[in-house]
Amino acid sequence: ERQKIVEIYRGGQTINSTARLTGHDISAVDYALKKYGVERRPHGTWSRSLVADWQPTDIAYLAGIIDGEGKILMRTKAGCWVSVVNTNAALASRMDVLLAPYRCRWRVPNGLGKLPLWEIKVSRAYDMVVLLQAIKPYLTVKAEKASVALGLLADRFHIY
């Protein structure tokens, strides 16, 4: 069990996400890392976390959802991000599994009678590049925006 915790952390997860994925608390994850002699990364740093080990059908699914329901947003100072907001919990769950370690956030909109919203958001520069490069061949509506976002990320963060 401790070895699994260490492998997940070494795979790029934060201590919080490792705890969430394994069902342990943060102190148990910290103990396992110490037991195996793994040094904690400095606060706020991750190793590369989003790994494009998806099946081709998963990539096409992600592209279709992002193309139809999602947004590719670019801001000059805030950078870029991809988000999908939907009221379907099953869709949110599937997106959360494919884009782990990202969390699916639930929020209730203002006003009576409105459905709860699920939001999946990818905003780290490296993860944006991995995601956009994987789904770009399958995009139709947002293909140009994906190209512009990849160019912006390459110019601003020197990620290719």
Tab-separated table of C-alpha atoms in Angstrom:
chain	number	residue	atom	x	y	z
A	1	GLU	CA	0.000	0.000	0.000
A	2	ARG	CA	2.799	2.450	0.863
A	3	GLN	CA	4.625	1.570	-2.329
A	4	LYS	CA	1.491	2.453	-4.312
A	5	ILE	CA	1.380	5.848	-2.574
A	6	VAL	CA	5.030	6.473	-3.473
A	7	GLU	CA	4.479	5.454	-7.124
A	8	ILE	CA	1.509	7.808	-7.454
A	9	TYR	CA	3.495	10.699	-5.956
A	10	ARG	CA	6.486	9.969	-8.190
A	11	GLY	CA	4.080	9.901	-11.137
A	12	GLY	CA	3.531	13.632	-10.715
A	13	GLN	CA	0.682	13.955	-8.229
A	14	THR	CA	0.746	16.412	-5.355
A	15	ILE	CA	0.537	15.131	-1.806
A	16	ASN	CA	-3.103	16.241	-1.616
A	17	SER	CA	-4.093	14.500	-4.835
A	18	THR	CA	-2.139	11.372	-3.851
A	19	ALA	CA	-4.083	11.279	-0.587
A	20	ARG	CA	-7.361	11.737	-2.447
A	21	LEU	CA	-6.571	9.034	-5.009
A	22	THR	CA	-5.483	6.470	-2.404
A	23	GLY	CA	-8.137	7.242	0.200
A	24	HIS	CA	-5.580	8.191	2.861
A	25	ASP	CA	-5.008	11.431	4.697
A	26	ILE	CA	-2.045	13.708	4.016
A	27	SER	CA	-0.080	12.533	7.054
A	28	ALA	CA	-0.227	8.904	5.828
A	29	VAL	CA	1.115	9.975	2.432
A	30	ASP	CA	3.867	12.005	4.088
A	31	TYR	CA	4.782	9.024	6.297
A	32	ALA	CA	4.967	6.680	3.282
A	33	LEU	CA	7.224	9.095	1.422
A	34	LYS	CA	9.561	9.371	4.418
A	35	LYS	CA	9.563	5.585	4.873
A	36	TYR	CA	10.734	5.094	1.262
A	37	GLY	CA	13.214	7.979	1.404
A	38	VAL	CA	11.379	10.111	-1.155
A	39	GLU	CA	12.019	13.832	-0.820
A	40	ARG	CA	8.994	16.074	-1.062
A	41	ARG	CA	8.966	18.543	-3.923
A	42	PRO	CA	8.959	22.219	-2.921
A	43	HIS	CA	5.528	23.671	-2.290
A	44	GLY	CA	3.711	24.633	-5.462
A	45	THR	CA	5.768	22.486	-7.827
A	46	TRP	CA	4.642	19.363	-9.616
A	47	SER	CA	6.481	17.134	-11.921
A	48	ARG	CA	4.732	16.809	-15.259
A	49	SER	CA	1.327	15.627	-14.243
A	50	LEU	CA	-0.839	15.149	-17.298
A	51	VAL	CA	0.314	12.114	-19.250
A	52	ALA	CA	-1.242	11.508	-22.629
A	53	ASP	CA	-1.605	7.749	-22.278
A	54	TRP	CA	-5.173	7.823	-23.532
A	55	GLN	CA	-6.666	5.434	-26.043
A	56	PRO	CA	-7.505	6.996	-29.440
A	57	THR	CA	-11.201	6.802	-28.547
A	58	ASP	CA	-10.507	8.718	-25.307
A	59	ILE	CA	-8.715	11.460	-27.216
A	60	ALA	CA	-11.573	11.712	-29.707
A	61	TYR	CA	-14.076	11.805	-26.810
A	62	LEU	CA	-12.147	14.617	-25.077
A	63	ALA	CA	-11.906	16.537	-28.350
A	64	GLY	CA	-15.616	16.150	-29.049
A	65	ILE	CA	-16.647	17.326	-25.584
A	66	ILE	CA	-14.214	20.264	-25.629
A	67	ASP	CA	-15.206	21.141	-29.201
A	68	GLY	CA	-18.920	21.109	-28.391
A	69	GLU	CA	-19.276	21.954	-24.692
A	70	GLY	CA	-15.907	23.393	-23.725
A	71	LYS	CA	-13.971	26.624	-23.950
A	72	ILE	CA	-10.379	27.392	-24.824
A	73	LEU	CA	-9.688	30.727	-23.162
A	74	MET	CA	-6.660	32.957	-23.560
A	75	ARG	CA	-5.777	36.022	-21.530
A	76	THR	CA	-2.656	38.086	-21.983
A	77	LYS	CA	-1.721	38.110	-18.300
A	78	ALA	CA	-3.536	35.057	-16.942
A	79	GLY	CA	-2.414	32.594	-19.624
A	80	CYS	CA	-4.618	29.921	-21.170
A	81	TRP	CA	-7.019	27.306	-19.925
A	82	VAL	CA	-9.523	24.767	-21.147
A	83	SER	CA	-12.771	24.318	-19.271
A	84	VAL	CA	-15.948	22.327	-19.677
A	85	VAL	CA	-19.057	23.270	-17.691
A	86	ASN	CA	-22.038	20.932	-17.779
A	87	THR	CA	-24.979	19.770	-15.665
A	88	ASN	CA	-24.454	16.070	-16.409
A	89	ALA	CA	-22.675	14.321	-13.518
A	90	ALA	CA	-21.802	11.245	-15.634
A	91	LEU	CA	-20.041	13.411	-18.228
A	92	ALA	CA	-18.180	15.263	-15.479
A	93	SER	CA	-17.119	11.983	-13.903
A	94	ARG	CA	-15.787	10.645	-17.222
A	95	MET	CA	-13.880	13.873	-17.893
A	96	ASP	CA	-12.449	13.790	-14.366
A	97	VAL	CA	-11.192	10.223	-14.905
A	98	LEU	CA	-9.572	11.104	-18.232
A	99	LEU	CA	-8.004	14.321	-16.948
A	100	ALA	CA	-6.859	13.056	-13.543
A	101	PRO	CA	-5.376	14.627	-11.343
A	102	TYR	CA	-7.703	17.498	-12.046
A	103	ARG	CA	-10.686	17.844	-9.815
A	104	CYS	CA	-14.204	18.234	-10.951
A	105	ARG	CA	-15.757	21.145	-9.092
A	106	TRP	CA	-19.437	21.321	-8.320
A	107	ARG	CA	-21.200	24.636	-7.906
A	108	VAL	CA	-24.777	25.763	-7.587
A	109	PRO	CA	-25.743	28.677	-9.830
A	110	ASN	CA	-27.649	31.684	-8.528
A	111	GLY	CA	-31.403	31.446	-8.830
A	112	LEU	CA	-34.046	28.947	-7.904
A	113	GLY	CA	-34.734	25.946	-10.066
A	114	LYS	CA	-31.349	25.879	-11.778
A	115	LEU	CA	-29.380	22.648	-11.986
A	116	PRO	CA	-26.021	22.140	-10.244
A	117	LEU	CA	-23.028	22.684	-12.538
A	118	TRP	CA	-19.925	20.541	-12.872
A	119	GLU	CA	-16.757	22.238	-14.054
A	120	ILE	CA	-13.554	20.619	-15.267
A	121	LYS	CA	-10.654	22.999	-15.806
A	122	VAL	CA	-7.088	22.483	-17.081
A	123	SER	CA	-4.864	25.517	-16.639
A	124	ARG	CA	-1.213	24.519	-16.088
A	125	ALA	CA	0.843	25.516	-19.123
A	126	TYR	CA	2.522	22.119	-19.581
A	127	ASP	CA	-0.770	20.267	-19.180
A	128	MET	CA	-2.447	22.574	-21.685
A	129	VAL	CA	0.223	21.729	-24.266
A	130	VAL	CA	-0.143	17.968	-23.662
A	131	LEU	CA	-3.937	18.153	-23.879
A	132	LEU	CA	-4.153	20.478	-26.888
A	133	GLN	CA	-1.528	18.589	-28.887
A	134	ALA	CA	-3.392	15.335	-28.267
A	135	ILE	CA	-6.863	16.599	-29.222
A	136	LYS	CA	-5.950	19.105	-31.954
A	137	PRO	CA	-6.254	16.624	-34.891
A	138	TYR	CA	-9.832	15.839	-33.778
A	139	LEU	CA	-11.021	19.418	-33.249
A	140	THR	CA	-13.134	21.168	-35.862
A	141	VAL	CA	-14.818	24.203	-34.291
A	142	LYS	CA	-12.005	25.080	-31.898
A	143	ALA	CA	-9.024	23.923	-33.998
A	144	GLU	CA	-7.880	27.477	-34.754
A	145	LYS	CA	-8.167	28.507	-31.100
A	146	ALA	CA	-6.129	25.459	-30.079
A	147	SER	CA	-3.385	26.452	-32.549
A	148	VAL	CA	-3.333	30.020	-31.249
A	149	ALA	CA	-3.218	28.787	-27.633
A	150	LEU	CA	-0.330	26.420	-28.424
A	151	GLY	CA	1.530	29.297	-30.090
A	152	LEU	CA	0.911	31.556	-27.112
A	153	LEU	CA	2.128	28.894	-24.705
A	154	ALA	CA	5.237	28.286	-26.812
A	155	ASP	CA	6.070	32.011	-26.953
A	156	ARG	CA	5.285	32.793	-23.345
A	157	PHE	CA	6.437	29.709	-21.468
A	158	HIS	CA	8.854	28.195	-24.013
A	159	ILE	CA	6.949	24.912	-23.994
A	160	TYR	CA	6.905	23.007	-27.265
